[in-house]
PDB file of C-alpha atoms in Angstrom:
ATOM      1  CA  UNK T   4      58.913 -67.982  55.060  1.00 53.00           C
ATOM      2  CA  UNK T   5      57.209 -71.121  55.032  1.00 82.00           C
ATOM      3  CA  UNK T   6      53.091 -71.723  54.594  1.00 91.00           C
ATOM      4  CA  UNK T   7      52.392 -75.234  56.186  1.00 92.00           C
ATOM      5  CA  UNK T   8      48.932 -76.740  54.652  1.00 93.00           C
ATOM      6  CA  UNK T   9      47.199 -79.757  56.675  1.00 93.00           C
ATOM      7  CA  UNK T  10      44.647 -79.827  53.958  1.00 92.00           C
ATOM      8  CA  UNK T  11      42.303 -78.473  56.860  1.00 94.00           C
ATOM      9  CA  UNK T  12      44.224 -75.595  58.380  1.00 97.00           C
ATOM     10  CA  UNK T  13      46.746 -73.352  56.441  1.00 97.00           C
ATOM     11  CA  UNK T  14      49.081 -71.260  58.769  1.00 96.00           C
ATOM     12  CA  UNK T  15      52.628 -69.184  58.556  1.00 92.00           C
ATOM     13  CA  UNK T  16      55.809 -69.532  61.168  1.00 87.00           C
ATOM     14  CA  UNK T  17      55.811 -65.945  60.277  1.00 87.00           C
ATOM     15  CA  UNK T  18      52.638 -64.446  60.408  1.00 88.00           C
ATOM     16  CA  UNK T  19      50.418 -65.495  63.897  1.00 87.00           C
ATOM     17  CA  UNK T  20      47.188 -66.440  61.012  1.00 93.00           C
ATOM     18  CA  UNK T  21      45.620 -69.129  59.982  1.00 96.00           C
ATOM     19  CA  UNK T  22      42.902 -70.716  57.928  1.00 97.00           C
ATOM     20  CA  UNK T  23      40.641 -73.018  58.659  1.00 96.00           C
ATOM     21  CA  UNK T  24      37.969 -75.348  56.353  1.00 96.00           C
ATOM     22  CA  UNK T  25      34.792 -75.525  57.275  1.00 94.00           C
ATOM     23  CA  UNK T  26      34.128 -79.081  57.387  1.00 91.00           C
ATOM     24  CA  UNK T  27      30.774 -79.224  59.657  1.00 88.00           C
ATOM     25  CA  UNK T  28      27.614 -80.491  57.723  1.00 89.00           C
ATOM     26  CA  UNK T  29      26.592 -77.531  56.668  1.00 85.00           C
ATOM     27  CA  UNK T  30      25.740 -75.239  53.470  1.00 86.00           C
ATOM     28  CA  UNK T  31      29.363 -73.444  53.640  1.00 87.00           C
ATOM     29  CA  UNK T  32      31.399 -76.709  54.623  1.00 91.00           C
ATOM     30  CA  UNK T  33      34.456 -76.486  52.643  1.00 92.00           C
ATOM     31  CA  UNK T  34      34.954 -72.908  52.305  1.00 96.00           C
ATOM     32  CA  UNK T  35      37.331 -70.713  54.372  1.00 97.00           C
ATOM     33  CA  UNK T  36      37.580 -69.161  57.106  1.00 97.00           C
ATOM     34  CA  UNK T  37      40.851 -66.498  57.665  1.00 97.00           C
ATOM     35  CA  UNK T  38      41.495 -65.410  61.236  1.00 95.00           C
ATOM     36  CA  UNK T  39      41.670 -61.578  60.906  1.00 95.00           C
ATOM     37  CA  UNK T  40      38.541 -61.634  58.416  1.00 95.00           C
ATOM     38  CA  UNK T  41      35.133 -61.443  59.683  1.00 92.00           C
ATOM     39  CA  UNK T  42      34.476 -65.220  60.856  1.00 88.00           C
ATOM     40  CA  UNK T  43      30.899 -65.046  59.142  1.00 91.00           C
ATOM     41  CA  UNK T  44      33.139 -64.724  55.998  1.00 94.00           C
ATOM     42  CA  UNK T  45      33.284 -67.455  53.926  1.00 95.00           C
ATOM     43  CA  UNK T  46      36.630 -67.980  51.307  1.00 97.00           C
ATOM     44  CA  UNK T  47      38.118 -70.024  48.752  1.00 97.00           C
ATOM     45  CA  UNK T  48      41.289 -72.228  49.558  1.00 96.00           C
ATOM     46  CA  UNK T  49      42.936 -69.940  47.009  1.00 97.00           C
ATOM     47  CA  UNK T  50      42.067 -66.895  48.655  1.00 97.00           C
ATOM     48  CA  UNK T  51      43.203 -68.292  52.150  1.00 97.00           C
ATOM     49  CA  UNK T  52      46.342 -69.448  51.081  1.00 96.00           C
ATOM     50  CA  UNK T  53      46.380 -65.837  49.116  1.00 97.00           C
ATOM     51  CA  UNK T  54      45.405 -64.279  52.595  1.00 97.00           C
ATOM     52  CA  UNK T  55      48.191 -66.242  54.840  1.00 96.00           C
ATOM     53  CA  UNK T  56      50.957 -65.383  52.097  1.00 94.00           C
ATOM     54  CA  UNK T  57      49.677 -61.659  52.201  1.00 95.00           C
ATOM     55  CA  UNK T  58      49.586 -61.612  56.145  1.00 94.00           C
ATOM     56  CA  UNK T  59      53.498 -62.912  56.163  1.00 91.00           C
ATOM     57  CA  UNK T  60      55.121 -60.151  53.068  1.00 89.00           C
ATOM     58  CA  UNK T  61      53.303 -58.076  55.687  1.00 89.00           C
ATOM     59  CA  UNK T  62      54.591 -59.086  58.637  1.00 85.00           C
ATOM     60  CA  UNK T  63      58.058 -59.555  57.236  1.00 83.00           C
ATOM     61  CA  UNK T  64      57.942 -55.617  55.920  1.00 81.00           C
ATOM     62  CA  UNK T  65      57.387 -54.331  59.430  1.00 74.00           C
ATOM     63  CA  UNK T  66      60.102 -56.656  60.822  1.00 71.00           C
ATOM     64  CA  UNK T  67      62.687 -55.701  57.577  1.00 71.00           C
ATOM     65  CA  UNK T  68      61.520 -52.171  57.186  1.00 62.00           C
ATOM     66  CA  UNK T  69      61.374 -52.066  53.088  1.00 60.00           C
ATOM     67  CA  UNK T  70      63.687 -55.125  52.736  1.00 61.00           C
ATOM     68  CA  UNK T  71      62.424 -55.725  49.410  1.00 68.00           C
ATOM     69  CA  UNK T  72      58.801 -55.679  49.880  1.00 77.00           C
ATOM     70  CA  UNK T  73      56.437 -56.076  46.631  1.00 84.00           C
ATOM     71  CA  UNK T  74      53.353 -54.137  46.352  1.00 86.00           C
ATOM     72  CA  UNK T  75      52.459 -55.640  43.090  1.00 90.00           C
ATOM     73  CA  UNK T  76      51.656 -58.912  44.474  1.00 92.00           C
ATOM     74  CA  UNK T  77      50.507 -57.545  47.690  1.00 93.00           C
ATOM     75  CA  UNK T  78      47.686 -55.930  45.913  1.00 94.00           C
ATOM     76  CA  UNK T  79      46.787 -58.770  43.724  1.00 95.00           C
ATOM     77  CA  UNK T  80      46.400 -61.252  46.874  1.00 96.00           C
ATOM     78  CA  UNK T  81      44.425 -57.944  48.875  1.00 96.00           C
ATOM     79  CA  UNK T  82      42.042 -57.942  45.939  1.00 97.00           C
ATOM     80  CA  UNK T  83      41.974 -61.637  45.715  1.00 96.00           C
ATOM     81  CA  UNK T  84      40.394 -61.624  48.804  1.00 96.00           C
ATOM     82  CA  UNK T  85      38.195 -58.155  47.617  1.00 96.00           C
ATOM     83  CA  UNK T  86      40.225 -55.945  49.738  1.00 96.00           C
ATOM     84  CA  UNK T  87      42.663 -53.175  49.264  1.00 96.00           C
ATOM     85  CA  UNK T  88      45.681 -53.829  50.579  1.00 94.00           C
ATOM     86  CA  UNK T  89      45.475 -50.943  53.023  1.00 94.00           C
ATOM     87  CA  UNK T  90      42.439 -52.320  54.356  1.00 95.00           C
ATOM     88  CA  UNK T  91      44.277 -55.466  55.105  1.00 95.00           C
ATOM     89  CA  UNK T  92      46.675 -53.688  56.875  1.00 91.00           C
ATOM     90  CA  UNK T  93      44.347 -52.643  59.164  1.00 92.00           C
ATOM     91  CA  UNK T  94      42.791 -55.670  59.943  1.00 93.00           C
ATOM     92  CA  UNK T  95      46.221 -56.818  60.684  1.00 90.00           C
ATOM     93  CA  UNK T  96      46.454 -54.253  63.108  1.00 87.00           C
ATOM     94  CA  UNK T  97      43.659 -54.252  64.810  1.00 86.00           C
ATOM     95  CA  UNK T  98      44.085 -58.517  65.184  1.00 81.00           C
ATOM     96  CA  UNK T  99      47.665 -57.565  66.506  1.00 74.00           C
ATOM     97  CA  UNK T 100      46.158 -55.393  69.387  1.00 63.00           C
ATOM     98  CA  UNK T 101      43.947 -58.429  70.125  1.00 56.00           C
ATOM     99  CA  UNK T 102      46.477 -61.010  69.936  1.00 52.00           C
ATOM    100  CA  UNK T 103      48.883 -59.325  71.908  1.00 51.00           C
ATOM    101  CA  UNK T 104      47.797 -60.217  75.584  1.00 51.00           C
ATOM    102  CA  UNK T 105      44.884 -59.735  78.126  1.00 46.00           C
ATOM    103  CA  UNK T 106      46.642 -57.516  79.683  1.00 44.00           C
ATOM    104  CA  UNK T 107      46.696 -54.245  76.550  1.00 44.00           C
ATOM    105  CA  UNK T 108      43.190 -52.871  76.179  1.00 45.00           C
ATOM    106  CA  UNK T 109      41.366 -50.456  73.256  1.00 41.00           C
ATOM    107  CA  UNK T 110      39.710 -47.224  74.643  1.00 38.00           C
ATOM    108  CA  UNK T 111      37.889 -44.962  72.322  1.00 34.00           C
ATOM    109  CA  UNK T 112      37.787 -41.685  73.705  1.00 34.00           C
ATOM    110  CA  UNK T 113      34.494 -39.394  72.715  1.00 33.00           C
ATOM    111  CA  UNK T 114      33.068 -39.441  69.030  1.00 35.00           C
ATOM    112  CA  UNK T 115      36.376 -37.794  67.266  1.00 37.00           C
ATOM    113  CA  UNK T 116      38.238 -41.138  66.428  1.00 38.00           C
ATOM    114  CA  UNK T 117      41.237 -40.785  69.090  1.00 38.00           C
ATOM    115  CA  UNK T 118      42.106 -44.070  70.338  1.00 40.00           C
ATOM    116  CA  UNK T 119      44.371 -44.708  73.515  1.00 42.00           C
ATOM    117  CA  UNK T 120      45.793 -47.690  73.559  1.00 41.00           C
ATOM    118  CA  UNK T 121      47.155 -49.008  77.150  1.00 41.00           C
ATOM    119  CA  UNK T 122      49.492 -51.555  78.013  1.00 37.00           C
TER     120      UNK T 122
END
């Protein structure tokens, strides 16, 4: 697991995230952004590098299946960023249906919450 920091862009060789400073003139220029948060969400470098070291324990506890997986610190860099971790999870999630490829494709079916997902 290895976080690689430009000092403008903080991403994983585990997780598919990254983090980018703001450096435009502009009232938020260097905060945060984190690719599976809202992008009109503005962050600390502490909470992005908290966010891309959350994103890869996740990633690598899907890939391990409980291979030693901490939820202590998991839910200390969640609520870092003012998240539960669950809710992380999801955004994770949802960004991986995204990320996957053009061709897979999100249908919600009537008002009960079913989703179909198609590949």
């Amino acid at each position: 697991m290895a976080i690689k920091d430009a000092g403008w862009m903080i991403s994983s060789d585990v997780a598919h995230e990254v983090a980018f400073r703001i450096d435009v003139p502009e009232p938020e220029r260097g905060r945060w952004v984190l690719s599976y948060l809202p992008t009109a969400r503005r962050i600390t470098r502490e909470q992005a590098l908290a966010g891309i070291a959350l994103a890869e324990m996740i990633v690598l506890e899907f890939e391990r299946l409980g291979a030693g997986f901490d939820d202590e610190v998991a839910a200390l860099h969640a609520e870092l960023l003012g998240l539960t971790l669950t809710e992380v999870v999801c955004l994770l999630v949802l960004r991986g249906l995204v990320v996957e490829g053009e061709e897979s494709s999100v249908t919600w079916r009537g008002g009960h919450g079913r989703r179909e997902v198609s590949r």
